[in-house]
Amino acid sequence: MKHIILAVTIPLLFFGLLYSGSASADYAQNIGKNLEATKKEARYEAVATDPRIVVMKIISASTAFIGTAFLVYLVYAGYLIVVAQGEEQQIGDAKKIIIRCTIGIALMLSAYGLTKLIINVLDQDAPLQETGLHIQPTRRTGGGLMQMGGRE
C-alpha cells in the first residue's frame, strides 16, 4: 500500500512543481512593471535609507525575537515549577532556566544599548531615526472616501 501511495504522490508533486514554476516565471517577468505601476498609482515616493538605519532595524527585530524567546522560556520555567509537585530536581532545572534567561536578556539588552551608543557617537551630527524606510505620500487634493468633517 505504501508503494502505491508513493507511486501516485511523487509524480503529482513533480508535475505540480513544474506547473507552478511556469506561473511564477510569468509573474517574475512582469514584477518590475507591476511594482512601478503600484508605486505610481499609490503616489508614494520611497526615500533612500541609510545603511546604519537598516542595521538598527535588524538589531531591533532580533531584540524583539530574543525578547519573545525570553518570555516563552520564562513561562516554560514557571510551568515546570508549578507541575513539579515538590520534586527538587525539576524545581532546580526550572530555576536554572530562569537564571539563564535573565542572563541572556541582560546580555542582549547591553549589546543593544552598546550598539546604539556607538552608532550615535560615530554620527553625532545626524541623529538616527529608528523607523527605517520612510515612505512619504504626496498630498492629494479634493475629497474622497476618507474626508472628515462637514461639506465645504
PDB file of C-alpha atoms in Angstrom:
ATOM      1  CA  MET A   1       0.000   0.000   0.000  1.00  0.00           C
ATOM      2  CA  LYS A   2       2.900   2.361   0.802  1.00  0.00           C
ATOM      3  CA  HIS A   3       4.416   1.812  -2.621  1.00  0.00           C
ATOM      4  CA  ILE A   4       1.153   2.652  -4.385  1.00  0.00           C
ATOM      5  CA  ILE A   5       0.772   5.876  -2.418  1.00  0.00           C
ATOM      6  CA  LEU A   6       4.362   6.855  -3.159  1.00  0.00           C
ATOM      7  CA  ALA A   7       3.974   5.940  -6.836  1.00  0.00           C
ATOM      8  CA  VAL A   8       0.983   8.278  -7.107  1.00  0.00           C
ATOM      9  CA  THR A   9       2.198  11.091  -4.847  1.00  0.00           C
ATOM     10  CA  ILE A  10       5.699  11.650  -6.235  1.00  0.00           C
ATOM     11  CA  PRO A  11       4.629  12.245  -9.873  1.00  0.00           C
ATOM     12  CA  LEU A  12       1.817  14.538  -8.735  1.00  0.00           C
ATOM     13  CA  LEU A  13       4.243  16.602  -6.682  1.00  0.00           C
ATOM     14  CA  PHE A  14       6.749  16.730  -9.527  1.00  0.00           C
ATOM     15  CA  PHE A  15       4.211  17.855 -12.137  1.00  0.00           C
ATOM     16  CA  GLY A  16       2.646  20.274  -9.679  1.00  0.00           C
ATOM     17  CA  LEU A  17       6.013  21.952  -9.156  1.00  0.00           C
ATOM     18  CA  LEU A  18       6.566  22.198 -12.910  1.00  0.00           C
ATOM     19  CA  TYR A  19       3.201  23.881 -13.384  1.00  0.00           C
ATOM     20  CA  SER A  20       3.698  26.376 -10.545  1.00  0.00           C
ATOM     21  CA  GLY A  21       7.182  27.177 -11.846  1.00  0.00           C
ATOM     22  CA  SER A  22       5.847  28.371 -15.189  1.00  0.00           C
ATOM     23  CA  ALA A  23       3.257  30.551 -13.482  1.00  0.00           C
ATOM     24  CA  SER A  24       5.962  32.056 -11.296  1.00  0.00           C
ATOM     25  CA  ALA A  25       8.124  32.756 -14.338  1.00  0.00           C
ATOM     26  CA  ASP A  26       5.306  34.734 -15.974  1.00  0.00           C
ATOM     27  CA  TYR A  27       4.776  36.710 -12.806  1.00  0.00           C
ATOM     28  CA  ALA A  28       8.509  37.319 -12.354  1.00  0.00           C
ATOM     29  CA  GLN A  29       8.793  38.810 -15.844  1.00  0.00           C
ATOM     30  CA  ASN A  30       6.197  41.455 -15.031  1.00  0.00           C
ATOM     31  CA  ILE A  31       7.085  42.131 -11.414  1.00  0.00           C
ATOM     32  CA  GLY A  32       9.096  45.256 -12.169  1.00  0.00           C
ATOM     33  CA  LYS A  33       6.236  46.702 -14.208  1.00  0.00           C
ATOM     34  CA  ASN A  34       3.731  45.753 -11.521  1.00  0.00           C
ATOM     35  CA  LEU A  35       5.762  47.400  -8.769  1.00  0.00           C
ATOM     36  CA  GLU A  36       6.219  50.593 -10.768  1.00  0.00           C
ATOM     37  CA  ALA A  37       2.505  50.708 -11.589  1.00  0.00           C
ATOM     38  CA  THR A  38       1.616  50.206  -7.935  1.00  0.00           C
ATOM     39  CA  LYS A  39       4.047  52.907  -6.832  1.00  0.00           C
ATOM     40  CA  LYS A  40       2.705  55.323  -9.435  1.00  0.00           C
ATOM     41  CA  GLU A  41      -0.945  54.598  -8.650  1.00  0.00           C
ATOM     42  CA  ALA A  42      -0.445  54.900  -4.883  1.00  0.00           C
ATOM     43  CA  ARG A  43       1.543  58.116  -5.338  1.00  0.00           C
ATOM     44  CA  TYR A  44       4.254  57.077  -2.884  1.00  0.00           C
ATOM     45  CA  GLU A  45       7.853  58.119  -3.083  1.00  0.00           C
ATOM     46  CA  ALA A  46      10.393  55.997  -1.226  1.00  0.00           C
ATOM     47  CA  VAL A  47      13.259  57.855   0.402  1.00  0.00           C
ATOM     48  CA  ALA A  48      16.674  56.151   0.365  1.00  0.00           C
ATOM     49  CA  THR A  49      17.538  54.569   3.691  1.00  0.00           C
ATOM     50  CA  ASP A  50      20.883  54.916   5.432  1.00  0.00           C
ATOM     51  CA  PRO A  51      22.610  51.519   5.907  1.00  0.00           C
ATOM     52  CA  ARG A  52      23.093  52.271   9.600  1.00  0.00           C
ATOM     53  CA  ILE A  53      19.348  52.554   9.970  1.00  0.00           C
ATOM     54  CA  VAL A  54      18.931  49.187   8.281  1.00  0.00           C
ATOM     55  CA  VAL A  55      21.402  47.682  10.765  1.00  0.00           C
ATOM     56  CA  MET A  56      19.492  49.233  13.660  1.00  0.00           C
ATOM     57  CA  LYS A  57      16.238  47.799  12.269  1.00  0.00           C
ATOM     58  CA  ILE A  58      17.818  44.336  12.079  1.00  0.00           C
ATOM     59  CA  ILE A  59      19.078  44.687  15.639  1.00  0.00           C
ATOM     60  CA  SER A  60      15.642  45.871  16.783  1.00  0.00           C
ATOM     61  CA  ALA A  61      13.949  42.919  15.093  1.00  0.00           C
ATOM     62  CA  SER A  62      16.398  40.482  16.648  1.00  0.00           C
ATOM     63  CA  THR A  63      15.840  42.167  20.012  1.00  0.00           C
ATOM     64  CA  ALA A  64      12.103  41.608  19.658  1.00  0.00           C
ATOM     65  CA  PHE A  65      12.659  37.967  18.707  1.00  0.00           C
ATOM     66  CA  ILE A  66      15.024  37.338  21.618  1.00  0.00           C
ATOM     67  CA  GLY A  67      12.620  39.092  23.986  1.00  0.00           C
ATOM     68  CA  THR A  68       9.813  36.822  22.813  1.00  0.00           C
ATOM     69  CA  ALA A  69      12.006  33.748  23.270  1.00  0.00           C
ATOM     70  CA  PHE A  70      12.870  35.010  26.773  1.00  0.00           C
ATOM     71  CA  LEU A  71       9.186  35.293  27.621  1.00  0.00           C
ATOM     72  CA  VAL A  72       8.418  31.808  26.271  1.00  0.00           C
ATOM     73  CA  TYR A  73      11.273  30.233  28.256  1.00  0.00           C
ATOM     74  CA  LEU A  74      10.219  32.123  31.361  1.00  0.00           C
ATOM     75  CA  VAL A  75       6.649  30.839  31.060  1.00  0.00           C
ATOM     76  CA  TYR A  76       8.014  27.328  30.441  1.00  0.00           C
ATOM     77  CA  ALA A  77      10.153  27.527  33.583  1.00  0.00           C
ATOM     78  CA  GLY A  78       7.169  28.745  35.575  1.00  0.00           C
ATOM     79  CA  TYR A  79       5.124  25.850  34.240  1.00  0.00           C
ATOM     80  CA  LEU A  80       7.863  23.426  35.299  1.00  0.00           C
ATOM     81  CA  ILE A  81       7.807  24.858  38.818  1.00  0.00           C
ATOM     82  CA  VAL A  82       4.016  24.619  39.022  1.00  0.00           C
ATOM     83  CA  VAL A  83       3.858  20.990  37.880  1.00  0.00           C
ATOM     84  CA  ALA A  84       6.953  19.901  39.851  1.00  0.00           C
ATOM     85  CA  GLN A  85       4.834  18.822  42.851  1.00  0.00           C
ATOM     86  CA  GLY A  86       7.739  19.328  45.232  1.00  0.00           C
ATOM     87  CA  GLU A  87      10.324  17.490  43.121  1.00  0.00           C
ATOM     88  CA  GLU A  88      13.598  19.242  43.849  1.00  0.00           C
ATOM     89  CA  GLN A  89      15.238  18.098  40.589  1.00  0.00           C
ATOM     90  CA  GLN A  90      12.536  19.683  38.411  1.00  0.00           C
ATOM     91  CA  ILE A  91      12.407  22.858  40.509  1.00  0.00           C
ATOM     92  CA  GLY A  92      16.200  23.149  40.258  1.00  0.00           C
ATOM     93  CA  ASP A  93      16.038  22.751  36.463  1.00  0.00           C
ATOM     94  CA  ALA A  94      13.364  25.449  36.247  1.00  0.00           C
ATOM     95  CA  LYS A  95      15.437  27.818  38.382  1.00  0.00           C
ATOM     96  CA  LYS A  96      18.442  27.231  36.102  1.00  0.00           C
ATOM     97  CA  ILE A  97      16.282  28.108  33.083  1.00  0.00           C
ATOM     98  CA  ILE A  98      15.125  31.318  34.774  1.00  0.00           C
ATOM     99  CA  ILE A  99      18.705  32.301  35.669  1.00  0.00           C
ATOM    100  CA  ARG A 100      19.969  31.577  32.146  1.00  0.00           C
ATOM    101  CA  CYS A 101      17.089  33.536  30.609  1.00  0.00           C
ATOM    102  CA  THR A 102      17.785  36.510  32.851  1.00  0.00           C
ATOM    103  CA  ILE A 103      21.496  36.469  31.990  1.00  0.00           C
ATOM    104  CA  GLY A 104      20.673  36.157  28.286  1.00  0.00           C
ATOM    105  CA  ILE A 105      18.220  39.056  28.268  1.00  0.00           C
ATOM    106  CA  ALA A 106      20.705  41.211  30.223  1.00  0.00           C
ATOM    107  CA  LEU A 107      23.453  40.458  27.678  1.00  0.00           C
ATOM    108  CA  MET A 108      21.100  41.161  24.792  1.00  0.00           C
ATOM    109  CA  LEU A 109      19.947  44.493  26.218  1.00  0.00           C
ATOM    110  CA  SER A 110      23.505  45.580  26.977  1.00  0.00           C
ATOM    111  CA  ALA A 111      24.613  44.666  23.433  1.00  0.00           C
ATOM    112  CA  TYR A 112      21.677  46.623  22.001  1.00  0.00           C
ATOM    113  CA  GLY A 113      22.474  49.651  24.151  1.00  0.00           C
ATOM    114  CA  LEU A 114      26.169  49.486  23.287  1.00  0.00           C
ATOM    115  CA  THR A 115      25.430  49.248  19.559  1.00  0.00           C
ATOM    116  CA  LYS A 116      23.052  52.189  19.709  1.00  0.00           C
ATOM    117  CA  LEU A 117      25.572  54.220  21.721  1.00  0.00           C
ATOM    118  CA  ILE A 118      28.402  53.504  19.275  1.00  0.00           C
ATOM    119  CA  ILE A 119      26.293  54.450  16.268  1.00  0.00           C
ATOM    120  CA  ASN A 120      25.136  57.671  17.951  1.00  0.00           C
ATOM    121  CA  VAL A 121      28.718  58.593  18.944  1.00  0.00           C
ATOM    122  CA  LEU A 122      30.061  57.947  15.444  1.00  0.00           C
ATOM    123  CA  ASP A 123      27.403  60.127  13.877  1.00  0.00           C
ATOM    124  CA  GLN A 124      26.676  62.978  16.280  1.00  0.00           C
ATOM    125  CA  ASP A 125      25.634  65.437  13.592  1.00  0.00           C
ATOM    126  CA  ALA A 126      22.822  63.342  12.153  1.00  0.00           C
ATOM    127  CA  PRO A 127      20.795  61.516  14.807  1.00  0.00           C
ATOM    128  CA  LEU A 128      19.430  58.163  13.713  1.00  0.00           C
ATOM    129  CA  GLN A 129      15.782  57.663  13.058  1.00  0.00           C
ATOM    130  CA  GLU A 130      14.760  54.222  14.207  1.00  0.00           C
ATOM    131  CA  THR A 131      11.835  53.801  11.861  1.00  0.00           C
ATOM    132  CA  GLY A 132      13.788  52.562   8.833  1.00  0.00           C
ATOM    133  CA  LEU A 133      12.359  53.112   5.363  1.00  0.00           C
ATOM    134  CA  HIS A 134      10.326  56.283   5.133  1.00  0.00           C
ATOM    135  CA  ILE A 135       7.518  56.387   2.625  1.00  0.00           C
ATOM    136  CA  GLN A 136       6.074  59.815   2.208  1.00  0.00           C
ATOM    137  CA  PRO A 137       2.733  60.078   0.441  1.00  0.00           C
ATOM    138  CA  THR A 138       2.180  63.042  -1.804  1.00  0.00           C
ATOM    139  CA  ARG A 139      -0.622  65.345  -0.867  1.00  0.00           C
ATOM    140  CA  ARG A 140      -3.868  64.758  -2.665  1.00  0.00           C
ATOM    141  CA  THR A 141      -6.357  67.455  -3.388  1.00  0.00           C
ATOM    142  CA  GLY A 142     -10.080  67.146  -3.258  1.00  0.00           C
ATOM    143  CA  GLY A 143     -12.406  64.992  -1.233  1.00  0.00           C
ATOM    144  CA  GLY A 144     -12.748  61.297  -1.134  1.00  0.00           C
ATOM    145  CA  LEU A 145     -13.966  58.475   0.991  1.00  0.00           C
ATOM    146  CA  MET A 146     -11.722  59.476   3.869  1.00  0.00           C
ATOM    147  CA  GLN A 147     -12.806  63.135   4.001  1.00  0.00           C
ATOM    148  CA  MET A 148     -13.522  64.239   7.549  1.00  0.00           C
ATOM    149  CA  GLY A 149     -15.816  66.982   8.694  1.00  0.00           C
ATOM    150  CA  GLY A 150     -18.741  68.663   7.004  1.00  0.00           C
ATOM    151  CA  ARG A 151     -19.241  69.875   3.481  1.00  0.00           C
ATOM    152  CA  GLU A 152     -17.099  72.629   2.130  1.00  0.00           C
TER     153      GLU A 152
END
